[in-house]
Amino acid sequence: IVDIIADVTTAYNSATSATLSAGITSGGTEYVSGVSVKTAGRRAPTYSAAQVGNMASVGTNTTLIATVTSVGQPTAGAGYIRVMYVQTA
């Protein structure tokens, strides 16, 4: 995985926060964590060293689950997750 980008088309209107994470399980943070989706627009995460390492070598695990965790139940919120990768032989 080279990059993961969130395009928020409709801001999440949760009470205090709405953050995107991506990993190999629901709520996992192996690839992305703490990306605010409270406002519309393109969101590029800041990666930790561990996340960069995880993305550099996914091995045979082809699962990626993106999760938005909200504090306060939102009634709106939508977007797209773009995963850019390099296929190797």
Coordinates of N, CA and C in Angstrom, one line a residue:
I1 N 0.9 -1.2 0.0 CA 0.0 0.0 0.0 C 0.9 1.2 0.0
V2 N 0.6 2.1 -0.9 CA 1.4 3.4 -1.0 C 0.8 4.5 -0.3
D3 N -0.5 4.6 -0.3 CA -1.2 5.8 0.3 C -2.7 5.4 0.5
I4 N -3.3 6.1 1.5 CA -4.7 5.9 1.7 C -5.2 7.4 1.9
I5 N -6.2 7.7 1.1 CA -6.8 9.1 1.1 C -8.3 9.0 1.3
A6 N -8.8 9.9 2.2 CA -10.2 10.0 2.4 C -10.8 11.2 1.8
D7 N -11.8 11.1 0.9 CA -12.5 12.2 0.3 C -13.9 12.2 1.0
V8 N -14.0 13.2 1.9 CA -15.3 13.4 2.6 C -16.2 14.3 1.8
T9 N -17.3 13.7 1.3 CA -18.2 14.4 0.5 C -19.3 15.1 1.3
T10 N -19.7 14.5 2.4 CA -20.6 15.1 3.4 C -20.0 14.9 4.7
A11 N -19.8 16.1 5.4 CA -19.2 16.1 6.7 C -20.0 15.3 7.7
Y12 N -19.4 14.6 8.6 CA -20.0 13.8 9.7 C -20.5 14.9 10.7
N13 N -21.7 14.8 11.1 CA -22.3 15.8 12.0 C -22.4 15.3 13.4
S14 N -21.5 14.4 13.8 CA -21.5 13.9 15.2 C -21.3 15.0 16.2
A15 N -21.6 14.7 17.4 CA -21.5 15.8 18.5 C -20.1 16.4 18.6
T16 N -19.1 15.6 18.8 CA -17.8 16.2 19.1 C -16.7 15.7 18.2
S17 N -16.8 14.4 17.7 CA -15.7 14.0 16.8 C -16.1 12.8 16.0
A18 N -15.4 12.7 14.8 CA -15.6 11.6 13.9 C -14.3 11.3 13.3
T19 N -13.7 10.2 13.6 CA -12.3 9.9 13.1 C -12.3 8.6 12.3
L20 N -11.5 8.6 11.3 CA -11.4 7.5 10.4 C -10.1 6.7 10.8
S21 N -10.3 5.4 10.8 CA -9.1 4.5 11.0 C -9.2 3.4 9.9
A22 N -8.1 2.8 9.6 CA -8.1 1.7 8.6 C -7.1 0.6 9.1
G23 N -7.5 -0.6 9.0 CA -6.6 -1.7 9.4 C -7.1 -3.0 8.9
I24 N -6.7 -4.1 9.5 CA -7.1 -5.4 9.1 C -8.3 -6.0 9.8
T25 N -8.8 -5.2 10.8 CA -10.0 -5.6 11.5 C -10.9 -4.3 11.7
S26 N -12.1 -4.5 12.0 CA -13.0 -3.3 12.3 C -12.4 -2.5 13.4
G27 N -12.2 -1.2 13.2 CA -11.6 -0.4 14.3 C -10.1 -0.5 14.3
G28 N -9.5 -1.3 13.4 CA -8.0 -1.5 13.4 C -7.3 -0.2 13.0
T29 N -6.1 0.0 13.4 CA -5.3 1.1 13.1 C -4.0 0.8 12.5
E30 N -3.9 -0.4 11.9 CA -2.6 -0.9 11.3 C -2.1 0.0 10.2
Y31 N -3.0 0.7 9.5 CA -2.7 1.5 8.3 C -2.9 3.0 8.5
V32 N -4.0 3.3 9.2 CA -4.4 4.7 9.3 C -5.1 4.9 10.7
S33 N -4.9 6.0 11.3 CA -5.7 6.3 12.6 C -5.8 7.8 12.7
G34 N -6.9 8.2 13.4 CA -7.1 9.6 13.8 C -7.3 10.6 12.8
V35 N -7.9 10.2 11.6 CA -8.2 11.2 10.6 C -9.6 11.8 10.8
S36 N -9.7 13.1 11.0 CA -10.9 13.7 11.3 C -11.8 13.8 10.0
V37 N -13.0 13.4 10.1 CA -13.9 13.5 8.9 C -15.1 14.4 9.3
K38 N -14.9 15.3 10.2 CA -16.0 16.2 10.6 C -16.2 17.3 9.6
T39 N -15.3 17.5 8.7 CA -15.5 18.5 7.6 C -15.3 17.9 6.3
A40 N -16.0 18.4 5.3 CA -15.9 17.9 3.9 C -14.5 18.3 3.3
G41 N -14.1 17.4 2.4 CA -12.8 17.7 1.7 C -11.9 16.5 1.7
R42 N -10.8 16.6 1.1 CA -9.8 15.6 1.0 C -9.0 15.5 2.3
R43 N -8.8 14.3 2.9 CA -8.1 14.2 4.1 C -6.9 13.2 3.8
A44 N -5.7 13.6 4.0 CA -4.5 12.8 3.9 C -4.0 12.5 5.3
P45 N -3.9 11.3 5.7 CA -3.4 10.9 7.0 C -1.9 11.2 7.2
T46 N -1.5 11.4 8.5 CA -0.1 11.4 8.9 C 0.2 10.0 9.4
Y47 N 1.2 9.3 8.9 CA 1.4 7.9 9.2 C 2.5 7.8 10.3
S48 N 2.3 6.8 11.2 CA 3.4 6.5 12.1 C 4.4 5.6 11.4
A49 N 5.5 5.4 12.0 CA 6.5 4.5 11.5 C 6.0 3.1 11.4
A50 N 5.2 2.7 12.4 CA 4.7 1.3 12.4 C 3.7 1.2 11.2
Q51 N 2.9 2.2 11.0 CA 1.9 2.1 9.9 C 2.6 2.1 8.5
V52 N 3.6 2.9 8.3 CA 4.4 2.8 7.1 C 5.0 1.4 6.9
G53 N 5.5 0.8 7.9 CA 6.0 -0.5 7.8 C 4.9 -1.5 7.5
N54 N 3.8 -1.4 8.1 CA 2.6 -2.3 7.8 C 2.2 -2.2 6.4
M55 N 2.2 -0.9 5.9 CA 1.7 -0.7 4.5 C 2.8 -1.2 3.5
A56 N 4.0 -1.2 3.9 CA 5.1 -1.6 3.0 C 5.1 -3.1 2.7
S57 N 4.6 -3.8 3.7 CA 4.7 -5.3 3.6 C 3.4 -5.9 4.1
V58 N 2.3 -5.9 3.2 CA 1.1 -6.5 3.7 C 1.1 -8.1 3.6
G59 N 2.1 -8.6 2.9 CA 2.2 -10.0 2.8 C 1.0 -10.6 2.0
T60 N 0.4 -11.7 2.6 CA -0.8 -12.3 1.9 C -2.1 -11.8 2.4
N61 N -2.0 -10.8 3.4 CA -3.3 -10.3 4.0 C -3.8 -9.2 3.0
T62 N -4.9 -9.5 2.4 CA -5.4 -8.5 1.4 C -6.7 -7.8 2.0
T63 N -6.9 -7.9 3.3 CA -8.0 -7.3 4.0 C -7.7 -5.9 4.4
L64 N -8.6 -4.9 4.1 CA -8.5 -3.6 4.6 C -9.9 -3.1 5.0
I65 N -10.1 -2.8 6.2 CA -11.4 -2.3 6.7 C -11.2 -0.9 7.2
A66 N -12.0 0.0 6.7 CA -12.0 1.4 7.1 C -13.2 1.6 8.0
T67 N -13.0 2.3 9.2 CA -14.0 2.5 10.2 C -14.1 4.0 10.6
V68 N -15.3 4.6 10.7 CA -15.4 5.9 11.2 C -16.0 5.7 12.6
T69 N -15.3 6.3 13.6 CA -15.8 6.2 15.0 C -16.2 7.6 15.4
S70 N -17.5 7.7 15.9 CA -18.0 9.0 16.2 C -18.3 9.1 17.7
V71 N -18.2 10.3 18.2 CA -18.7 10.6 19.6 C -19.9 11.4 19.4
G72 N -21.1 10.8 19.7 CA -22.3 11.4 19.4 C -22.8 10.8 18.0
Q73 N -24.0 10.3 18.0 CA -24.5 9.6 16.8 C -24.8 10.6 15.6
P74 N -24.0 10.5 14.5 CA -24.2 11.4 13.4 C -25.5 11.0 12.6
T75 N -26.1 12.0 12.0 CA -27.2 11.7 11.1 C -26.8 12.0 9.6
A76 N -25.6 12.5 9.4 CA -25.1 12.7 8.1 C -23.6 12.3 8.1
G77 N -23.1 12.0 6.9 CA -21.7 11.7 6.8 C -21.5 10.7 5.7
A78 N -20.6 11.1 4.7 CA -20.3 10.2 3.6 C -19.0 10.5 2.9
G79 N -18.5 9.6 2.2 CA -17.2 9.8 1.5 C -16.7 8.6 0.8
Y80 N -15.5 8.7 0.3 CA -14.8 7.6 -0.4 C -13.4 7.5 0.2
I81 N -13.0 6.2 0.2 CA -11.6 5.9 0.7 C -10.9 5.4 -0.6
R82 N -9.7 6.1 -0.8 CA -8.9 5.7 -2.0 C -7.6 5.0 -1.4
V83 N -7.4 3.8 -1.9 CA -6.2 3.0 -1.5 C -5.4 2.9 -2.8
M84 N -4.2 3.5 -2.7 CA -3.2 3.4 -3.8 C -2.2 2.3 -3.4
Y85 N -1.9 1.4 -4.4 CA -1.0 0.3 -4.1 C -0.1 0.0 -5.3
V86 N 0.9 -0.7 -5.1 CA 1.8 -1.2 -6.2 C 1.7 -2.7 -6.1
Q87 N 1.4 -3.3 -7.3 CA 1.3 -4.7 -7.4 C 2.7 -5.2 -7.7
T88 N 3.1 -6.2 -7.0 CA 4.4 -6.9 -7.3 C 4.2 -8.3 -7.7
A89 N 5.1 -8.8 -8.4 CA 5.0 -10.2 -8.8 C 5.4 -11.2 -7.8

